[in-house]
Short mmCIF file of C-alpha atoms in Angstrom, two decimals:
data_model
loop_
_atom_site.label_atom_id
_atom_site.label_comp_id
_atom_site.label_asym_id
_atom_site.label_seq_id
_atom_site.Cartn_x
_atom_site.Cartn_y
_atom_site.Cartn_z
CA UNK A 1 75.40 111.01 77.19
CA UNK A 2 77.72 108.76 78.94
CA UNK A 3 76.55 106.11 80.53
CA UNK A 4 78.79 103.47 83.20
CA UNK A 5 76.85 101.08 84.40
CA UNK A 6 77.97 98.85 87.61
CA UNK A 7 77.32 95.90 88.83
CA UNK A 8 78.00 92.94 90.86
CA UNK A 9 77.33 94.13 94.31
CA UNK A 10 75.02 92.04 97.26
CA UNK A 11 75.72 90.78 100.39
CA UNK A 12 78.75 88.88 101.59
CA UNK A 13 79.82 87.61 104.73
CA UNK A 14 83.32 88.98 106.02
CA UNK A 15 86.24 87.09 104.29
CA UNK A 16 84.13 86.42 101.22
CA UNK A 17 84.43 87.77 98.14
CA UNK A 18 82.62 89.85 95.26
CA UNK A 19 83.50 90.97 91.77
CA UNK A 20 82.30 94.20 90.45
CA UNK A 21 81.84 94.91 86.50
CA UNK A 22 81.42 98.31 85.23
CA UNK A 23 80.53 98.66 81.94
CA UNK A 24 81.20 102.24 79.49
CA UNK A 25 80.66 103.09 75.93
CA UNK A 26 83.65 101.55 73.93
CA UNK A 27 84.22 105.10 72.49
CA UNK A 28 85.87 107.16 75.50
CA UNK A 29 86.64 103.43 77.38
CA UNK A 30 89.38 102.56 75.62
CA UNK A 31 91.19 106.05 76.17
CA UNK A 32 90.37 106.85 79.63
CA UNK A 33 91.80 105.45 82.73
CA UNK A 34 88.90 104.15 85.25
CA UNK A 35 89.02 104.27 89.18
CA UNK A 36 86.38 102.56 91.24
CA UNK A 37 85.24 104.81 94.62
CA UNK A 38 83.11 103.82 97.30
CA UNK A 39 80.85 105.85 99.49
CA UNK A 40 80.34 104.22 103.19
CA UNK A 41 77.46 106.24 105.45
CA UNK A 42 77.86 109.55 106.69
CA UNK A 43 81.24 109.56 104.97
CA UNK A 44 82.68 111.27 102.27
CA UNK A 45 83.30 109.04 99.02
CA UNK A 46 87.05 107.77 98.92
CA UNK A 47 89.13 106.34 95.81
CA UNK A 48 89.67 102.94 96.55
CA UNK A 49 91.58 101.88 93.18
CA UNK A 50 92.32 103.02 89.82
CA UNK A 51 94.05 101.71 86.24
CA UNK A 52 95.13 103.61 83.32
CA UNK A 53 95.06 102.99 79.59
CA UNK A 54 98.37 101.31 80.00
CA UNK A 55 96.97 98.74 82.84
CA UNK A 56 99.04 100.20 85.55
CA UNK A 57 97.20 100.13 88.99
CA UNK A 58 96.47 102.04 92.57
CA UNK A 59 95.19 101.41 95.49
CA UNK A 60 94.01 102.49 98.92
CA UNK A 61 95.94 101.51 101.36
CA UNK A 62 93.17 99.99 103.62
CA UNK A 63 92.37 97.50 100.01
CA UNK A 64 95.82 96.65 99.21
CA UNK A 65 96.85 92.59 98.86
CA UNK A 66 92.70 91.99 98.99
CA UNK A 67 91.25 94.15 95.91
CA UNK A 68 92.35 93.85 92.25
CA UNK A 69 91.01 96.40 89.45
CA UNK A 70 91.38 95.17 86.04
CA UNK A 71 90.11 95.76 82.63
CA UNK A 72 89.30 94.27 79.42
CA UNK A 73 89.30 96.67 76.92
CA UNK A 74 87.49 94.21 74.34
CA UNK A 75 84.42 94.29 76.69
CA UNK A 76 84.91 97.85 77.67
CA UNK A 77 84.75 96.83 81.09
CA UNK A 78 86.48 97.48 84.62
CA UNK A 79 86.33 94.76 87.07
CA UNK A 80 86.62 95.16 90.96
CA UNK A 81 87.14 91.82 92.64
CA UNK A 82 87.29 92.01 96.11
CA UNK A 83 88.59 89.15 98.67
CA UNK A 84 88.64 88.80 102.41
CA UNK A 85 85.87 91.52 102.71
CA UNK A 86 85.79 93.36 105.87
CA UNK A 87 82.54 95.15 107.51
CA UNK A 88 84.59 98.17 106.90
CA UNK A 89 84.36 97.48 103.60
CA UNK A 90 80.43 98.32 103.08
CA UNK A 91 79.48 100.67 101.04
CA UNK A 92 78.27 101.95 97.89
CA UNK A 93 80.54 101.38 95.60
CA UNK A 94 81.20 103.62 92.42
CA UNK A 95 82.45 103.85 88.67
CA UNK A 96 84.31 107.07 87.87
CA UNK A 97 86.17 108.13 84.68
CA UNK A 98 88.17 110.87 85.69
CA UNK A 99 88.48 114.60 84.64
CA UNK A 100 91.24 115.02 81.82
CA UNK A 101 92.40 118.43 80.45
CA UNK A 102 89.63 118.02 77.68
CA UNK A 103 87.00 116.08 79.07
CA UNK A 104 84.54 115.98 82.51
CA UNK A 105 84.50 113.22 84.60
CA UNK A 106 81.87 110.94 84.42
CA UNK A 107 80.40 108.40 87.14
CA UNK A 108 78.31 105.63 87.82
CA UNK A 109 74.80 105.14 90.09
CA UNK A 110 76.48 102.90 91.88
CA UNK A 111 76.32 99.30 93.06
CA UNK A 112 75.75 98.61 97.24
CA UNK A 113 78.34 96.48 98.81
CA UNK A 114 77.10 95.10 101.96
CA UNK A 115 79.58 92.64 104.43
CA UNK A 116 77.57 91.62 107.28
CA UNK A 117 77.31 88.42 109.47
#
């Protein structure tokens, strides 16, 4: 069973900044892109960045110029770090490997992102 397992999230105070890790088994990592999601309350979960193999990157518009996703495919890990965080920004945050023509997708539990004054 595949397991991704986040973490890194806590409370911040708006402007600061958090970095995320998600961690997979180093046998699908290295061959899958990742995308990190986020979940906010009583609203549906929304990509907020991805990266493929090939370390080419998206992003939501709202997270553009304050989120980077990288990875280090030694550690099979995905990183999330997040600047100038908004309250907007609160949510539960989440590790996805997406659907391909011959595999499911797989997710995370989740890590909690809180920005609050």
């Amino acid at each position: 069973q595949v397991q991704l397992v986040e973490s890194g999230g806590g409370l911040v105070q708006p402007g600061g900044s958090l970095r995320l890790s998600c961690a997979a088994p180093g046998s699908i990592f290295s061959k899958n892109d990742m995308r990190w999601y986020r979940q906010a309350p009583a609203k549906q979960r929304e990509f907020v960045a991805g990266i493929s193999t090939g370390g080419r990157t998206a992003y939501e518009a709202s997270v553009k110029g304050r989120f980077t996703i990288s990875r280090d495919n030694a550690k099979n890990t995905v990183y999330l770090q997040m600047n100038s965080l908004k309250l907007e920004d609160t949510a539960v945050y989440y590790c996805n490997i997406p659907r391909t023509l011959f595999t499911r997708d797989y997710w995370g539990n989740g890590t909690q992102v809180t920005v609050s004054s």
